[in-house]
Each structure stands twice: as C-alpha cells, then as structure tokens.
Amino acid sequence: MSALAVEAIDISKRFGARWAISRLSFSLAQGRSLLLTGHNGSGKTTLLRIISTAAFPTAGTLKVLGFDSKKERDSLRPSVALVSHASFHYEDLTAAQNLLLSAKFLGVKDPASSVKELLERMGLSSRADSAVRQFSAGMRKRLAIARLLMKAPKVALLDEPFGELDPAGSLQMEQLIRDLQAQGTSVVLATHLIEQGLSLTQERLHLEGGRKVSPT
Amino acid sequence: MSALAVEAIDISKRFGARWAISRLSFSLAQGRSLLLTGHNGSGKTTLLRIISTAAFPTAGTLKVLGFDSKKERDSLRPSVALVSHASFHYEDLTAAQNLLLSAKFLGVKDPASSVKELLERMGLSSRADSAVRQFSAGMRKRLAIARLLMKAPKVALLDEPFGELDPAGSLQMEQLIRDLQAQGTSVVLATHLIEQGLSLTQERLHLEGGRKVSPT
Amino acid sequence: MPASIPLLLLLALAVMVVVHVVVPKTRPILWKVSAALGLVMLGLLMYLGMFYAPPEAFMSNVGRILYVHVPYIWMAFIAFLMNVGCAFAYLMKKSWVTDALAESSAEVGVLFGAVGVAMGSIWARPTWGVWWDWDPRLISTTVMLLSYVGYLALRSFTEDPERRATWSAAVGILSGVSLPITYYSVRWWNSLHQVQSSTASVDKTMGSVLLWGLVTLLCFLFPFIVKRYEIARARQTAAMELPPLEAPRPEAA
Amino acid sequence: MTPKISLLTAAWLVLKKDWQIEWRTRARLTALIFFSGATLLLFSFAMGPDVTSLRAHAHGYLWLGLLFASVLSLGESFRIESENQALTGLVLTPVEPRAIFIGKVLGNASMLFALSLVLLPITIGLYDVDLTRVPHLLLLVLFLGTLGISAPGTVYSAISANARARDVMLPLLLFPVLVPLLLAAASATKLTFQPDPQDQLGSWLKLLIAFDLIYLSVGFLVFPKIAEED
Amino acid sequence: MTPKISLLTAAWLVLKKDWQIEWRTRARLTALIFFSGATLLLFSFAMGPDVTSLRAHAHGYLWLGLLFASVLSLGESFRIESENQALTGLVLTPVEPRAIFIGKVLGNASMLFALSLVLLPITIGLYDVDLTRVPHLLLLVLFLGTLGISAPGTVYSAISANARARDVMLPLLLFPVLVPLLLAAASATKLTFQPDPQDQLGSWLKLLIAFDLIYLSVGFLVFPKIAEED
Ligand code: HEM
Ligand SMILES: Nc1ncnc2c1ncn2[C@@H]1O[C@H](COP(=O)(O)OP(=O)(O)OP(=O)(O)O)[C@@H](O)[C@H]1O
Ligand SMILES: Nc1ncnc2c1ncn2[C@@H]1O[C@H](COP(=O)(O)OP(=O)(O)OP(=O)(O)O)[C@@H](O)[C@H]1O
Ligand SMILES: [Mg+2]
Ligand SMILES: [Mg+2]
C-alpha cells in the first residue's frame, strides 16, 4: 500500500456563521495528483490553504504526508508549498531579494546561483532587480511559482496556476507540473480550465458549497 | 466614416525609468471590438487603465469616443468602464451596498431594483449581504462585472475577464460580451485565452514590451 | 490585611467556578445560593459598616465607603487574576470553556473595577476636594482597567472565534502584567493614597468589617461570572455546531 | 456631458458611505475614544501631579489629544479608500473629486467632533476644569477646530495613502500646517474654560473661522489634482 | 524534521530583511524623525513659554514623543507583513515564529533607538537640558526603554495588522500596557538630566530591566500563537 499524500477525515471549516468546507473526506496517494474543481466560492482556495497549513480545519482531522496538519505542522511545513491568490511577497523588495530570502530560510545550498537559475527559468531575469510593487499580475504569478520550485515540496498546491500567465507561460506551467510529478511530487491543482486540469491529473474532487459531489 | 471609439496617437507611458507603453498608435471604430494580447508585462493592463482615464499617457494623445482622455476626462468618464485586477470595491461594505453606491452615483433610476437584478444575473444574490472582504476571488470578479454592467458604457474595457470565473461564469461572460456588442458597445478585451478572445472580437492588437507588433 | 486573604478569596472563587463548570447538577443551585447569601451579608454589612465599625480616624463618617470601595476593587483584581489564569490555560490547551471564562471574568472585572473606582472618586470629592488626583494608585488602577477595556474591545472586534480566543489570550497575559504593577505601584511611586494596610495600621474591628465586605462581594462576583460565562458558552455553541452530513436538499442550486 | 447628480448629492453619498462603513465595523470611534482618553492620561503623567498647572494647561492637552487621534482617524479613513484602489474607482464612476473632498472632510470632521464631545467629560474628570461657563461657545470652538483639522488632513491623507510608508508620512505633512490652527483653537478653548477679562474669545473665533475658510477652499481647489493621476 | 537553520540565523535574516526594506524605501526613519520633532515642538507650544517648567518636564515630553512615534513605526512594520499576507508566507516557508518575533522586536527597537538618538539634540535645542552628566547611562535608559516598547508593541501590532480598524486598535491595546514602562523610563531619564541626590537611578534601571525581561519573555511565549491561525 502506498503512503497517503493527503488524507482528509470529515473536515469542516467555518468563517463566521458560514461553512466554507463541510464534512469533507477524501484521500490522495503519494505520487498521484488531484484536480480540484467547483463553482466560484465552492471552497477550493480554502481547502488548499488548509492543506498548506495556512489555515486549519474547524473540525475533523487532516493528515498530509502522514502528519496531522494541526498538531505536527512544524514537521509538515518543509514538505508542502502553496501558490495562491495572495503571493506572500514583500512588495518593496526586488524579485531576487524575495527569492534569496526564501532560499536562505530554506537553507538551500548556494542560494545566489539557484535564485539566478530560477529567475532565468521563469523568464524574470531581466527584471530581477525591480521591486515587486512594479510587477504586472503575470510577473507576480511567475515569481510565486519560482518560490514554490525553490522549495521542491513533496506536495505542491497550485491554486489557478494558469490564471494571468501568457500562453507560453501556461505551456511552461504544464511542463513544470509534469516535471514535479516525475519527481514523485503530488500536485493538487485547483483550476477552472477543466480539460487542461484533467490532462495533468489522475484524480478529481469536485466541490459544491464546500461539499464533495460528483461532477456533472 | 464611422466615429472612432479609441484613437491612440503615438502614446507612451513611463514608470520610473521604464517605458510600459512605447510610441503606440492604433484606432478602433465605434461598435467594433479589439483583442489585446501580449506576454506578461507587455503593457496590456497599463493600456486599459489609460483608456479608462485611471492613468494618462506620459506623451502622445489618446482620444476615446472623440474626447481627449486627459483634457476632456470629465466628459469621457460616464461612457467608459473598466474591469481590472484591482476591483475598486469597499471591502467592508456588502456586495449590495457597493453596487447601490455606484447606482446612486450614476443616477440610475430605481437603483434598488437594478442592483437586485444585477446581483441575480451574476449569481451573487445569495451573498448580497456579505461584506466583500469575505468573497472568493471569482465572486469579486463577478461583482466587478456587475458594476460595469450597471454603467452600460459605450466602451467596455475588460482585463482578463475570464480569469477566476468558473466554466459557467466564463460562458456567461462570453454571452455578456456579445450582448454588449449587440448594443453597440465597443469592447477592448485583454486576455491570454487567444482563441476565446478571437472569437469575440474583430480586431487584434499584440503588444511586446509596450510596442505594437504583429502576432507570431 | 494579611496577603493570604486575597489568595484565599481567589481560591474560593476558583473552586466554586470549577464546581459549577464540572458538576452540571450544581449549576442551577450554586449561584442562587451564593447570590442569596450575598444579599443577606450585604444587609449585615450595611449595619456593620454604618454603625458597628468606628469612624475612620482622619475622614470620619465619609470613610465608611471604604467597606465597599476596597472590596469592589479587590473583586476586580481577583477577576483579572482569573482571566490571566484562563488565558494561560487556553494557550496551553485550547478549550472553549477557558475562553468563555476568560471573557466573563474580564468583563465582570471591568464592571466591578469601574464601580470601585467610581466609589473612590465619590469619596475623593469630600476628602481631597477633587474628583480625581494624580496619584500612582489611582492611575495604575485606571490603567489596569483600561488595558482590560482594550482586551474587551479586541474581543468584540474579532469575528472569528478561534482567532478571538488566541488573540485575546495573548492580550490577556500581557495585560496581566499590570496586576502586580498596580499592586506594587504604591511602593514604587510614593503615594498619597493609602498603602496596603497591615493589621497593625488598621483597627481590629475595621479589619473584620472589611473582611466581611470582601466575602459579601465575592458572593456577588461568583454569580456574575458564571452567568456571564453561560451567555458566552451559549453564543459559542450556537456558532460551533457542525454542518449536517448531507447537504440540505432544497438548496441544490 | 454633465454628471447626472449634483455636487452636493454626491458629497452626501460619499459621507453616507463613510458612516456606513464606520457603522459596519464600529471599531473606529470606540477605539479613538479610548486612545485619546489614554493620551490625556499620559499627558498628566508626563507633567507630574501639579493639579493647578494641569488645569491651567487643560486646553493644550485637549487639543493635542485630538490632534494625535486625528492622525489615526485620517489614516484609517484613507486606508479604506486605497484598498482595492477604491478612490480611483470613485473617480472613474465618475464622482466629482470635489464632491469626494466635501464628503470626506465632513466624514472626518463629524468623527472628530463626536470624539471631542466624548472627551469633554474626561477633561472634567482628569483636569477638573469648568465647562459650564460658555458651553455654546465651547461647542463652536470644538466644531471649528475639528473642521479645521479635517480640511488639510483630508488632502494630506489622500496624498500619503498612495505614498510609500504612508502611516508615517501623514503627520509629517500635516503637523506643520496645523500648528497655527491648533494654537488658535487651544487659546479659544482656554478662554471658555477660564475668565476672559479682555474679551479676546471673539477674535480667536474669527481667526478660527478664517483658518477654516482658507483650508477648506485651498483643499477644495487642490484635492481634484491629487485624487487622481495627472 | 527540524528546520535547517538555527533560530538565531533565522531571526537575523528577518531583521536584515526589515533593514533592507527600510533602506530601499528610506521613508520610515526620516518621517519618524520629523514627526517626533514636530511633536516635541507642539508640546512646548501647548505648555506655553515657561522655560524652567519645560526643562523640568523634558524627560516626559521625550518619552511621549517616542511613544507616539512608536505607534506609527510599529504599525508600518506590520503593514509590510500583511501586504500579500507576507507573514503567513514566512510562517509557511517555514520560519519559526519565535525567530520572527526576535527579528521583528530587534528591528523595531533599532528603529526607535535610532530615532531616540536623533531626538536628543532636538531636546537640547527646545528644552535646554544638560545631556552630558551621565551620557552612557542615558544611552542605556534609551536602549532599555525602546526595547521595552518594542516587545509588547510587536505582539500587538501583529494582532492589529489583521484586526478591523487596525490603525486605531494598536494604540488602544498598547498604551495601557506601556504606561508603567514609560513611567520608569521617564523617571530614569529625568535622573540623567538632573542631579540624583538619593541615588535612585540604579533602582529605576533595575525596574526597566525587569520590565524588558518580562515583556520579552511573555512576547516570546505568546507570539507563536498569534503569528498564525490556530
Ligand atoms: C479615585 C479613585 C480611587 C481609586 C482608583 C482607588 C483605588 C484603590 C485600590 C486599587 C485599593 C486597593 C488597595 C489595596 O488594598 O491593595 C484601594 C484601597 C483603599 N482606598 Fe482607594 N482608590 C480611590 C480613591 C480613594 C480615596 C479618595 C480614598 C480616601 C481618601 C481611598 C482610600 C482607600 C483606602 C483606605 C483603601 C484601603 C487600603 C487597604 O486597607 O488595603 N481611596 N483604593
Ligand atoms: N506601478 C508601476 N510602477 C512601475 N512599473 C510598472 C507599474 N505598473 C506596471 N509597471 C510595468 O509596466 C509594464 C507593463 O505592465 P502591465 O501590468 O501593463 O502588463 P500586462 O500586459 O498587463 O501583464 P500581465 O499579462 O502580466 O497582466 C511591466 O513591465 C510592469 O513592470
Ligand atoms: N476570510 C473569509 N471570511 C469569510 N468568508 C470567507 C473567507 N474566505 C472565504 N470565505 C468564503 O468561503 C467560501 C469559499 O471560498 P473560497 O475562496 O475557498 O472559494 P473558491 O472555491 O476558491 O472560489 P473561486 O473559484 O472564486 O476562487 C466562499 O463562500 C467565501 O465567501
Ligand atoms: Mg479561489
Ligand atoms: Mg495585466
């Protein structure tokens, strides 16, 4: 039996009086990838944030890579990474400085050169020394992806990764996802581009009002 | 000769030391629609903001509906509307309050009922009384579109309108664009989904580093 | 007054509150008993304070307000101590019970403290000639109350229950630092106001009347705290119910 | 094409929106009251326990407290507008920038005036001043003073909402401009607390009115230029 | 799995990042200096032209100025972290929250300490005090005092950065907690300006150190709980 990358046991998440995730259970084997779909406001971003340990379920247990996401968050965090609507960057640092900071926190060997390589790869090297405040929407997305790649996580959480990327960037993103998968990373991909998503993943979870339903 | 919706005469826009738009000239006849494409950071958002009079060209003249965008902005503004990355909403007001405010400023007749109708149309009526702060990315986009529809502009500027929308919302957006066009509105559509964009517009402008080039 | 007395009072309160929380059977009875006892004791306190105790040496009869002024402020102290305890307990192990207790003790503490300060102020008018004076004891007490008002404001401005609980536990502990400061302020900054009296400096009968007043008010403090606690719990459980297992049928859209 | 609604209607809508937001979050006024209450307390610490000297300077403390509170209040008022670029959204709607100015000034002034009313009893309690001498004139002074703070405050907070390090920019810009106004307001307030043998209150009031008119009209002229890119 | 870098390395990186941002924008310290300079000036206006009384209270004005500046500075320091949810990003990287606390406290304290150094000449100029009596002790008092402001300040600004009406929430929470510390710092400063016949400076310094230790350790314990959702 292969280990589980994600295992949700009856999790729910409440905001104020509203349940964004309701009694959700599912599991994903390590190495396999999951497509997350659902209407606007169905809870995709919330679920990804919970898996990334940026938020925690109000009730229920979530295990990621065998760790309880709430109690063992410290052990879990080095192995998951999230790209979402909020980009986590410091607006007044440059792209290179932002990445370098992550690299140092992660204890990457030779941070400077891996920053350079990643910026190159995401097509940002000509703007490495611009403050993020001056970036366009797509450039921000690219930088966020670079940050995820820097971490080389075991579980990669991608929230609408194709949004804002130009066609070339979109193709590259697909390739990146395949590369991650080839290295054994489980990808959880939330997107509204269902065909594209289906071609990249093996499993699917469709949410409606925070509940699991079969896609229609 | 039909009147021109947009006429750019050698416009440029500088941020700091960098030119986001360089010596751009183009025109768009009233009633026709334009597809705006280009790599990330090529200047699409900047151009749309300039057309909407949220920003002004550093050099050159831009005429929208025959008005000089800088000098006659007051006459122009009631007729253009923009949906972009920044949503213009008050986070602490509810969806309905935000729309109602716009409606009153616009002097719409019977504002309450048109707010209700628009929220219904954009699938937000169940969340009309939630603060925008609690909205998901797609719900914010829907609210921004509702605001544009409220204005019924002669020139509609749409910056990646399909981003963040679920498939149903995306289809509805296409239909909305066609409806706008049927009423004689010129649509300027910036998107990375080129096929979808081409099927909705008659003309195309491809930017590279802020300059007009022919798409490859 | 020996330092052990306030600690004993705190202990008594803690035991009663724990009993109330842990043993459901006592819930309808205990607070009523306490309140009733308090009422009876209050009647006696009036008599003792007005007629039995000797007039205060410097302030004559106005000084008799002492027998409620001091107990009120002491009750606020005890409630805030309880708040700090609950805040620590919450950060150690999350529990809605300690969160609710923290909320109720802070609110009741602010209430009792405000009454106590108001009485002090009423007292100050005839004795010092002003409503208020710049004195370390008065200021530190007021500042302590203000820091708990800030605590309550934060609670009411935070909607998410989990955040509210952890944030306010953190703020509660930091505010708790003002308790010992208030207590010692008289020694640090030499004070106009009375320092803590020792048994030596206070007449025997006065001391015992004061003690009577303290116990009386403790009998009121307890029902206030548990009643407020029950309100907080009710609000929590209303927000806490899990969503139904199946989606409600009609809302299929 | 002229806008469909009048300048004053638009200003009223802007003002109402501010009140609405304040009402929904309800945090601002409450927090301001405690903030300036605490500030007044702090002043008396710094000045030591001399009651007569405190009473003699109560007018100064009152206005300093209001000034610091206004920095926070103005900052908050434009933080609301810079989230999601809401101010740009208003301008594009279109709403006349001058209407935005009027609405915002009145919104800020009403907040500060309400605050000053709440601070009065605190002033009595802490500094033992006598407010009953000419209460109507005292109210007038408070009204004119808070309006005078709001007019340049609105302009500057609009600027600093877009500038870098905006929280710290605002007071930097604002304080120097406000010094004369504060001086006038504090002096006038003093004369409502204490006897006014030489009948100077009237001239301070006139000065205050003049400041208000100047600041309001300058703001009215200048605000459209800064509310949008130019 | 243990983090790959030590707590102190991480704290140092957080601190360096704050300095880097400050250096790029360069706005914060400049603006703070002008702000507290203006504050000191306003105090002397509000208190009237009595030089001896000004000199006698200079220590109080100095710390009040620092206190108001610290509210702005702390608010700005966490505005940076709440844009783009950068603080959440740090926690997820993962960076130990306690490292973030240490880094942020030192960042804020260094900013305030720098500010206090700049304010000293202004204090001389405005209030004519004598700083040369025990300069090393004065520096020590300033250091301990600004560190003591930063410790609870960091905790509270992290909270209020996410709370509603955050600009006004911070001082509301912070001021009451800081009052005793300020009192101790101001009293100690007074004794460095003026003769200290009863040799009380030492005990004030001890009190200050005690406050710092308490606030730092409480903050150290509490910060991890509030840096992330729980
Ligand atoms: C105006 C606000 C006042 C406040 C905030 C205040 C505060 C306090 C506090 C906190 C205590 C408890 C001290 C302790 O036992 O440790 C206390 C006790 C006491 N207060 Fe006040 N007080 C005020 C006014 C006055 C006035 C005007 C008087 C009398 C002139 C007074 C006389 C006393 C006495 C005699 C005690 C008892 C001390 C003892 O036996 O422990 N207080 N007050
Ligand atoms: N406020 C600003 N300050 C400085 N530079 C800016 C600013 N806004 C945009 N730019 C720069 O202008 C250029 C064009 O940006 P713009 O946002 O218009 O790109 P875009 O075509 O919309 O890209 P995307 O597809 O990623 O949304 C970019 O190089 C960007 O870095
Ligand atoms: N901070 C919040 N406070 C209150 N409600 C929230 C918050 N964040 C999300 N929600 C609510 O939770 C639900 C799920 O939101 P979420 O962002 O997860 O949706 P989503 O599936 O990602 O939608 P989209 O496709 O639009 O991005 C929505 O109803 C939303 O209103
Ligand atoms: Mg989403
Ligand atoms: Mg763009």
Coordinates of C-alpha atoms in Angstrom, one line a residue, chain A residues 13 49 52-56 70 73-75 77-80 82 86-94 97 101-102 104-107 129 131 133 140 147 151, chain E residues 1-5 9-11 13-14 16-18 20-21 24-25 79-81 83-95 97 224 228-230:
Chain A
K13 CA -14.0 25.0 8.0
R49 CA -4.9 26.8 2.3
S52 CA -0.8 24.1 3.2
T53 CA -1.3 24.7 7.0
A54 CA -2.0 28.4 6.4
A55 CA -5.4 27.7 7.9
F56 CA -6.7 24.8 10.0
K70 CA -2.6 21.0 13.0
R73 CA 2.6 21.4 11.4
D74 CA 6.3 22.0 12.1
S75 CA 7.3 18.7 10.7
R77 CA 5.7 22.5 6.6
P78 CA 9.0 21.9 4.9
S79 CA 7.3 19.5 2.5
V80 CA 4.3 21.4 1.3
L82 CA 1.3 26.7 -2.0
A86 CA -2.1 36.0 -2.2
S87 CA 1.5 35.9 -3.3
F88 CA 3.4 36.2 0.0
H89 CA 5.9 38.6 -1.5
Y90 CA 7.4 41.7 0.1
E91 CA 6.3 44.5 -2.3
D92 CA 9.3 46.6 -1.5
L93 CA 12.0 44.0 -2.1
T94 CA 13.1 43.1 -5.5
Q97 CA 15.8 39.6 -2.9
L101 CA 15.3 35.4 1.4
S102 CA 13.3 32.2 0.9
K104 CA 18.2 31.3 2.9
F105 CA 15.4 30.4 5.2
L106 CA 15.2 27.1 3.4
G107 CA 18.9 26.5 3.9
D129 CA 16.2 43.9 -9.6
A131 CA 10.7 45.8 -6.7
R133 CA 5.5 46.6 -6.4
R140 CA 3.9 38.2 -9.8
R147 CA 9.3 30.4 -4.9
K151 CA 11.2 24.6 -2.0
Chain E
M1 CA 12.2 17.2 10.6
T2 CA 14.0 20.1 12.2
P3 CA 14.4 23.3 10.4
K4 CA 17.7 23.6 8.6
I5 CA 18.8 26.9 10.0
T9 CA 20.2 32.7 12.0
A10 CA 16.5 33.0 11.1
A11 CA 16.0 35.9 13.4
L13 CA 17.5 37.1 8.4
V14 CA 14.2 38.6 9.5
K16 CA 18.1 42.0 7.9
K17 CA 15.1 41.9 5.6
D18 CA 13.4 44.7 7.7
Q20 CA 16.7 46.1 3.6
I21 CA 13.1 47.2 3.1
R24 CA 15.0 50.7 -0.1
T25 CA 12.2 53.0 0.8
R79 CA 1.7 46.8 7.3
I80 CA 4.7 45.4 5.4
E81 CA 4.0 42.0 6.7
E83 CA 0.5 43.1 2.4
N84 CA 0.3 39.9 0.3
Q85 CA 0.0 38.0 3.5
A86 CA 3.8 38.0 3.7
L87 CA 3.8 37.0 7.4
T88 CA 1.8 33.8 6.5
G89 CA 4.3 33.3 3.8
L90 CA 7.2 33.4 6.2
V91 CA 5.5 31.0 8.6
L92 CA 4.8 28.5 5.8
T93 CA 8.4 28.8 4.5
P94 CA 8.8 27.6 7.3
V95 CA 10.4 30.2 9.6
P97 CA 7.5 32.2 14.7
P224 CA 3.9 32.0 18.0
E228 CA -0.6 32.1 12.5
E229 CA -4.1 31.0 12.5
D230 CA -4.7 28.5 15.2

